[in-house]
Short mmCIF file of C-alpha atoms in Angstrom, two decimals:
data_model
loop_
_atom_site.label_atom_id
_atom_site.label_comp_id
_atom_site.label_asym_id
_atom_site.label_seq_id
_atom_site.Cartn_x
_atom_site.Cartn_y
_atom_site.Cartn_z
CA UNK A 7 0.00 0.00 0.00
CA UNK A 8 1.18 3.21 -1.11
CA UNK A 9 1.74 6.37 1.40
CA UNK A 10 -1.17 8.43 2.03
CA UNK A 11 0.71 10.97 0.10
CA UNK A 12 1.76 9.10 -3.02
CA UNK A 13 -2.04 7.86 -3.03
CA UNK A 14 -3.84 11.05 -3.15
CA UNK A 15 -1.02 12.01 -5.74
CA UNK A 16 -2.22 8.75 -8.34
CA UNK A 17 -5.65 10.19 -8.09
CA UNK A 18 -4.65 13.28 -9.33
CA UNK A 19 -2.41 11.83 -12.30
CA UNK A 20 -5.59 9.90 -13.05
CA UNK A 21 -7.30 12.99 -13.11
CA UNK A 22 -4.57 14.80 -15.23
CA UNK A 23 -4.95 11.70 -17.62
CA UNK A 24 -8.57 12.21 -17.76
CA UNK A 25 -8.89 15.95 -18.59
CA UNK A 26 -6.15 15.67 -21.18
CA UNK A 27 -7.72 12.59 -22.61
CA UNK A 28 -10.70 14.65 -23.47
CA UNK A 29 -9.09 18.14 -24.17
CA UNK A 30 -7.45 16.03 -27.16
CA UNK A 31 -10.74 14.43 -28.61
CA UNK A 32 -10.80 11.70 -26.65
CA UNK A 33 -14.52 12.13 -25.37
CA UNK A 34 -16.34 8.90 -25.49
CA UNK A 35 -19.85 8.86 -26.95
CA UNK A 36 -21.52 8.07 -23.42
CA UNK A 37 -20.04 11.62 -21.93
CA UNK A 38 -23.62 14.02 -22.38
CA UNK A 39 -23.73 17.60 -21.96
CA UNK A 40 -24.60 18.57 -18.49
CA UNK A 41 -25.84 22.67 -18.09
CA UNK A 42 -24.43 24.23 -15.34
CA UNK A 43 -26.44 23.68 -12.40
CA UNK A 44 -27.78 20.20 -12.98
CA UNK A 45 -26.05 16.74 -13.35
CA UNK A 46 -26.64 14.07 -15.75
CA UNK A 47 -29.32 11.99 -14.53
CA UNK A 48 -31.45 15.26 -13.66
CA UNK A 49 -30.85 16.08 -17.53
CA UNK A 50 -31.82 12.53 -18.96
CA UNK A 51 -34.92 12.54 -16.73
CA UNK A 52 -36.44 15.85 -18.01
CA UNK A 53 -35.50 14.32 -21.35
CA UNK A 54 -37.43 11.02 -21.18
CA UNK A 55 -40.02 12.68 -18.47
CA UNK A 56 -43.98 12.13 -19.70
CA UNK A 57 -46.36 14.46 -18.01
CA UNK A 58 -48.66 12.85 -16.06
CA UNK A 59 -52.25 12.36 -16.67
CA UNK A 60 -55.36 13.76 -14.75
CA UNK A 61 -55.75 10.31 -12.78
CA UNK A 62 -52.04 9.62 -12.10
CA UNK A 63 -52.06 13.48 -11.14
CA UNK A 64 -55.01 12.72 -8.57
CA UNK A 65 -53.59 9.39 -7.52
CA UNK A 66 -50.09 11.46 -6.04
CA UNK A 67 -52.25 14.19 -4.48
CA UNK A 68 -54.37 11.12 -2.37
CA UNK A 69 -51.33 9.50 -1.69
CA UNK A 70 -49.59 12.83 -0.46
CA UNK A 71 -52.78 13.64 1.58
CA UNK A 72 -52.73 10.19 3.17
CA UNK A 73 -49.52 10.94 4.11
CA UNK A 74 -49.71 13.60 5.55
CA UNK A 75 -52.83 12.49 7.48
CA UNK A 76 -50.94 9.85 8.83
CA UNK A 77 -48.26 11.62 10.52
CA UNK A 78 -50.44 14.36 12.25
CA UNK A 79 -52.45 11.17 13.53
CA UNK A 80 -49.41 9.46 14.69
CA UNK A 81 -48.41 12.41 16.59
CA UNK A 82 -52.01 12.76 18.16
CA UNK A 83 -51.90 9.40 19.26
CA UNK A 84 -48.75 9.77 21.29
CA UNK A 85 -49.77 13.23 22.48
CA UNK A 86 -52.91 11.53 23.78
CA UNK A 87 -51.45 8.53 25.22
CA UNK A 88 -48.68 10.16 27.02
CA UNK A 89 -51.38 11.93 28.59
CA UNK A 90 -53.51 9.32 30.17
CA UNK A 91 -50.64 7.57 30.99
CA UNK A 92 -49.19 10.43 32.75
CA UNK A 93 -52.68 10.85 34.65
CA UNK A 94 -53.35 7.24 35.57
CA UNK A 95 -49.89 7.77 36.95
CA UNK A 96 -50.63 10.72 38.55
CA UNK A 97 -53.88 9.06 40.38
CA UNK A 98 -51.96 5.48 40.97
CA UNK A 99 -48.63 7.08 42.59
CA UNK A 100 -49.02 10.67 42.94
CA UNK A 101 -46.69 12.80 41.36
CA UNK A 102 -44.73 16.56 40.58
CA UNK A 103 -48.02 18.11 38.36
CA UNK A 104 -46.52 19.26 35.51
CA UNK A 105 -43.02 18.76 37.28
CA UNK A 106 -44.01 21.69 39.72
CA UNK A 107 -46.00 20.76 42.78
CA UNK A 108 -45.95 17.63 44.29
CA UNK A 109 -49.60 15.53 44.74
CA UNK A 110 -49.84 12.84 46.96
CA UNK A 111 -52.56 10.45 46.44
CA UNK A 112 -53.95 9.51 50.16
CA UNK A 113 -53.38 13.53 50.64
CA UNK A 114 -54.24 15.85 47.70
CA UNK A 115 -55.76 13.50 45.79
CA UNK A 116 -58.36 12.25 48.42
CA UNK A 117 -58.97 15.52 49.25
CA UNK A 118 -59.86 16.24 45.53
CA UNK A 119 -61.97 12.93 44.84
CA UNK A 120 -63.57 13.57 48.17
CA UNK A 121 -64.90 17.21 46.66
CA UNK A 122 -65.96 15.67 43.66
CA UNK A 123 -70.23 14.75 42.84
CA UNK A 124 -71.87 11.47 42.41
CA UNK A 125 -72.30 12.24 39.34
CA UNK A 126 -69.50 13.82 37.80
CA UNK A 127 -67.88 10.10 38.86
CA UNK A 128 -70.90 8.56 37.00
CA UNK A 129 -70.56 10.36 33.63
CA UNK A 130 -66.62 9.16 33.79
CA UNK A 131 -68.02 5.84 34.73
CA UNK A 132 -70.56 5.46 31.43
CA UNK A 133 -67.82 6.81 29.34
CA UNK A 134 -65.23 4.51 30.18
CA UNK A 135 -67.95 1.59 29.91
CA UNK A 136 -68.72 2.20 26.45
CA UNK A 137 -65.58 3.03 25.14
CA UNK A 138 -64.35 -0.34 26.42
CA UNK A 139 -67.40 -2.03 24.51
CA UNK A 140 -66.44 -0.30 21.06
CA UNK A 141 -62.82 -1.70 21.40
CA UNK A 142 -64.91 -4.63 19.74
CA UNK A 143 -65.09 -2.49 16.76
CA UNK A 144 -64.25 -3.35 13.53
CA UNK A 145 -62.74 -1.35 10.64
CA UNK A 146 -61.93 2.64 11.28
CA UNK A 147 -65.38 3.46 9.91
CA UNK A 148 -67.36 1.45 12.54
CA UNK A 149 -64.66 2.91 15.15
CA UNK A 150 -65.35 6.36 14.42
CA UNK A 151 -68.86 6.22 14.07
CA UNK A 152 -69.46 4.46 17.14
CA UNK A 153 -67.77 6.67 19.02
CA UNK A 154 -69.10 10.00 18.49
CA UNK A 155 -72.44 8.41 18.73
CA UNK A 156 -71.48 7.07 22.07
CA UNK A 157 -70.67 10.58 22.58
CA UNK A 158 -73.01 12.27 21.34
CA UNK A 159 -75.70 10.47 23.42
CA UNK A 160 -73.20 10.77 26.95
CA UNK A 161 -73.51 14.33 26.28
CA UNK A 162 -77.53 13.94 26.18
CA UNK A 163 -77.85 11.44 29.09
CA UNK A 164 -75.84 14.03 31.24
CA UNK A 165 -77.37 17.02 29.14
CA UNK A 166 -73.74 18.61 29.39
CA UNK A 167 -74.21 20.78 26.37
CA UNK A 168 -77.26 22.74 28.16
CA UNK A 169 -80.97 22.50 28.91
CA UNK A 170 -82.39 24.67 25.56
CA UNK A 171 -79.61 22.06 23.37
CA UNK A 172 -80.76 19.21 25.33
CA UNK A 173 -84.19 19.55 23.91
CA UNK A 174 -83.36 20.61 21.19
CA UNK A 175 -81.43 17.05 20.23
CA UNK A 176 -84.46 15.24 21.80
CA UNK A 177 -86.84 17.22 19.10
CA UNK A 178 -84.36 16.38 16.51
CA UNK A 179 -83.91 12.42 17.25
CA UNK A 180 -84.37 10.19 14.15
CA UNK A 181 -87.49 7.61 14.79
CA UNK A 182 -86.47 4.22 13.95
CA UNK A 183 -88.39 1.42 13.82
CA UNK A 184 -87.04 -1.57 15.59
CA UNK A 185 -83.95 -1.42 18.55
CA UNK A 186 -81.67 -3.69 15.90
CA UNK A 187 -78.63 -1.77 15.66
CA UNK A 188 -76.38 -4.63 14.54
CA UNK A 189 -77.71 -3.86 10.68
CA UNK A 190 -75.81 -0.97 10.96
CA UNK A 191 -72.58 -1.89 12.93
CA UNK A 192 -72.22 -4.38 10.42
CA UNK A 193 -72.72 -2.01 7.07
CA UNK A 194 -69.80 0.48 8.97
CA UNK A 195 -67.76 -2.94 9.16
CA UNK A 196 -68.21 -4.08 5.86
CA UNK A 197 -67.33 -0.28 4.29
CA UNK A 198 -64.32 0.00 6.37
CA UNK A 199 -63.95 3.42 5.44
CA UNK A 200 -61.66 4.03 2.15
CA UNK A 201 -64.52 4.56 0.20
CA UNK A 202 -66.58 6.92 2.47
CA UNK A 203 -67.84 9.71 0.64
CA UNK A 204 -69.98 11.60 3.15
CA UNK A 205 -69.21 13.31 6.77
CA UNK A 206 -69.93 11.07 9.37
CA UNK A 207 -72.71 12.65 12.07
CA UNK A 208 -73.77 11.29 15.33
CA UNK A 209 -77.65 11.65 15.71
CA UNK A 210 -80.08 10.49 18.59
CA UNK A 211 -82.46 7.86 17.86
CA UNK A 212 -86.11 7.46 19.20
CA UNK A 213 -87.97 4.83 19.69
CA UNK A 214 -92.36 5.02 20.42
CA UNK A 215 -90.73 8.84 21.17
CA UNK A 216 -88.65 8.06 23.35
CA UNK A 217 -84.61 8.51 23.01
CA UNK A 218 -82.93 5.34 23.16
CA UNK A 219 -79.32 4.39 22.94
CA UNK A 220 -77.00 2.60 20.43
CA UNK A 221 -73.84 2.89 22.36
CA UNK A 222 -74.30 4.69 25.71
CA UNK A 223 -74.30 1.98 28.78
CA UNK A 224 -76.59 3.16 32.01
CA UNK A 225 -76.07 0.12 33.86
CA UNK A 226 -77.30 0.87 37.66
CA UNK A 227 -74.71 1.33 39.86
CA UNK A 228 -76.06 -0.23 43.61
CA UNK A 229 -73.12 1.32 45.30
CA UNK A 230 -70.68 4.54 45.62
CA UNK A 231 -68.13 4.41 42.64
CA UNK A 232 -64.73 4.53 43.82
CA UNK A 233 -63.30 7.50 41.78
CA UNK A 234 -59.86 6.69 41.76
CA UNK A 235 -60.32 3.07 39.94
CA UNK A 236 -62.93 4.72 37.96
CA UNK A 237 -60.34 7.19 36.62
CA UNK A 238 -57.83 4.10 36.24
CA UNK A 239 -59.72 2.24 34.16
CA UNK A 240 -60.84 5.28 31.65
CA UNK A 241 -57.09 5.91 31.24
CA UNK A 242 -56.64 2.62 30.01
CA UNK A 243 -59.57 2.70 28.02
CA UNK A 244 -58.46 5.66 26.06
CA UNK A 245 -54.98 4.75 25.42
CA UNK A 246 -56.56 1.49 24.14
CA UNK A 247 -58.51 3.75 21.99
CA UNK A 248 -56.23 6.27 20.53
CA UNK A 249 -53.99 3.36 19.89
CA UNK A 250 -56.42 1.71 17.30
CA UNK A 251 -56.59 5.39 15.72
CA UNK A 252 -53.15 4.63 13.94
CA UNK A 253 -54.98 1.98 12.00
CA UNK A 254 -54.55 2.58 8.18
CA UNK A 255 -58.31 2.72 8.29
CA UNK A 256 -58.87 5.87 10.45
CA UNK A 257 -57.04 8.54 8.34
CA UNK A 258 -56.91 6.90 4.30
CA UNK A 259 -60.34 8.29 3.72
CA UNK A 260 -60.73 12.28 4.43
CA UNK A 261 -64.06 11.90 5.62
CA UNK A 262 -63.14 8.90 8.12
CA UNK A 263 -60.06 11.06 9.44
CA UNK A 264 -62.45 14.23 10.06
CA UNK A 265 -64.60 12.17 12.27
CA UNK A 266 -61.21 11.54 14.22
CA UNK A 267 -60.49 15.03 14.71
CA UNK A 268 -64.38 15.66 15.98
CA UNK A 269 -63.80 13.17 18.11
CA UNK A 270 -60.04 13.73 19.83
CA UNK A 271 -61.92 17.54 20.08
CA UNK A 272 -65.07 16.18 22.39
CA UNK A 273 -62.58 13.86 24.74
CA UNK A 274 -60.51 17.42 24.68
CA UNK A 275 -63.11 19.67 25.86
CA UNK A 276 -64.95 17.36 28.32
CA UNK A 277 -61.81 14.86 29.82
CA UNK A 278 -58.36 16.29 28.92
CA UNK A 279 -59.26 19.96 29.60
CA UNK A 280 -61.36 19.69 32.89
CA UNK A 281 -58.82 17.35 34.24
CA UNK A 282 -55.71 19.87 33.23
CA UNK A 283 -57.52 22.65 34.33
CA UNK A 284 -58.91 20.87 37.82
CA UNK A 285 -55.33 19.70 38.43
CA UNK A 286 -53.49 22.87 37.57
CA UNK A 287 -55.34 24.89 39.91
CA UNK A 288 -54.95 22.62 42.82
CA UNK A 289 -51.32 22.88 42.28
CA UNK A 290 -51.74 26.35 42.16
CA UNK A 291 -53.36 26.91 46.13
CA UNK A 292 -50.74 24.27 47.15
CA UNK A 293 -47.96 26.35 45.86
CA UNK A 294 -50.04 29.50 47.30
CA UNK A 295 -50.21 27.70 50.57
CA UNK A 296 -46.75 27.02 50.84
CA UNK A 297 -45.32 30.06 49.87
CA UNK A 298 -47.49 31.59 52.76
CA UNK A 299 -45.73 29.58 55.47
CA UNK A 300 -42.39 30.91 54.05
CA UNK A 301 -43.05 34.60 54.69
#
């Protein structure tokens, strides 16, 4: 093996060789004309290049819209399931809030469960119930679907959106005829959702004028809820959830993926934001309280 020296050096001669060989009219008939700025293969490419046609021009905008669906619901997914897991945490061990104030679960926590309704432990308590029966679901369609009518009708059962909108939905209900809703669980299954051509809206049901539920579970409860395994268990639940979200199914079809985002908006506003908000301002008087005991 040469020196390092003499070695660089032969790649120069080589070089030398090279530029002299075609200076003298040596050029072989592969060598091609590059323009400055561009390189060979870049040249032959826009040569030999066909435009494409309408459909194969459609067919690249899907597939770059899929794309890009994918990745924002990838990085909703482990937004959301960091989350839970960091509030089931929270609950199981206490915890620094938000790496600030310390909670401890047989002290701030059972202090805060202790303040909290019946029924605000309930409505947590349906949720989680029928979330964990749609984990059943098949297809991203029948996902989807399922739940915002599950949500949709836990907003009416708890009439969280307001009396005048409570009656309003009740006015609005569809009649059906029978209580079969397998029909149309298995019509959501069979679509899966890539060819879904329509925005997908929850929408009570009556029955002999009545509202009835497809998805919402009122079992009766014969005894106080404990709110801390109630909590546990919804955490779990929606990390099961938001994992099935990655499925292809949930975000190749526009229309499926919207019903995603209304969705992830409605756990938002009534789970992520009243439990941020709750927790954040407990951490707040504890901090308050402290600093009082240091002046």
């Amino acid at each position: 093996m040469p020196p390092p020296l003499q070695h660089a050096q032969g790649f120069q001669d080589k070089d030398a060789r090279a530029s002299a060989g075609n200076a003298g009219g040596g050029a072989r008939p592969s060598d091609v004309s590059v323009p400055a700025g561009g390189n060979g293969t870049n040249a032959a490419a826009a040569v030999y290049a066909k435009p494409l046609t309408e459909k194969e021009m459609l067919a690249a905008d899907e597939a770059k819209d899929k794309l890009d669906r994918m990745v924002k619901v990838e990085a909703l997914v482990g937004k959301r399931k960091r989350f839970f897991s960091y509030l089931k945490k929270t609950h199981e061990e206490g915890g620094f809030w938000l790496n600030c104030v310390q909670l401890t679960r047989q002290g701030d926590l059972a202090v805060y469960a202790a303040e909290l309704s019946s029924q605000r432990i309930l409505r947590l308590f349906y949720l989680g119930v029928g979330l964990a029966k749609l984990l059943q679901s098949k297809g991203g369609l029948e996902l989807i679907r399922g739940i915002l009518q599950l949500l949709e009708e836990w907003e009416y059962h708890f009439a969280l959106a307001g009396v005048a909108h409570h009656s309003v939905k009740a006015m609005l209900a569809k009649n059906i005829d029978n209580l079969d809703h397998s029909a149309r669980g298995r019509d959501a299954s069979e679509e899966g959702g890539g060819k879904h051509q329509e925005q997908i809206v929850a929408r009570l049901k009556k029955f002999n004028n009545e509202v009835v539920y497809e998805n919402l579970l009122t079992p009766e409860v014969p005894f106080s809820l404990d709110y801390l395994e109630v909590v546990f268990s919804l955490c779990e639940v929606m990390c099961r959830i938001y994992a099935k979200f990655v499925e292809e199914e949930c975000y190749k079809n526009a229309f499926v993926y919207d019903g995603l985002v209304k969705v992830d908006n409605k756990i938002k506003h009534h789970i992520i934001n009243v439990f941020a908000k709750e927790f954040t301002d407990m951490s707040t008087n504890i901090a308050k309280d402290e600093l009082k005991t240091l002046r």
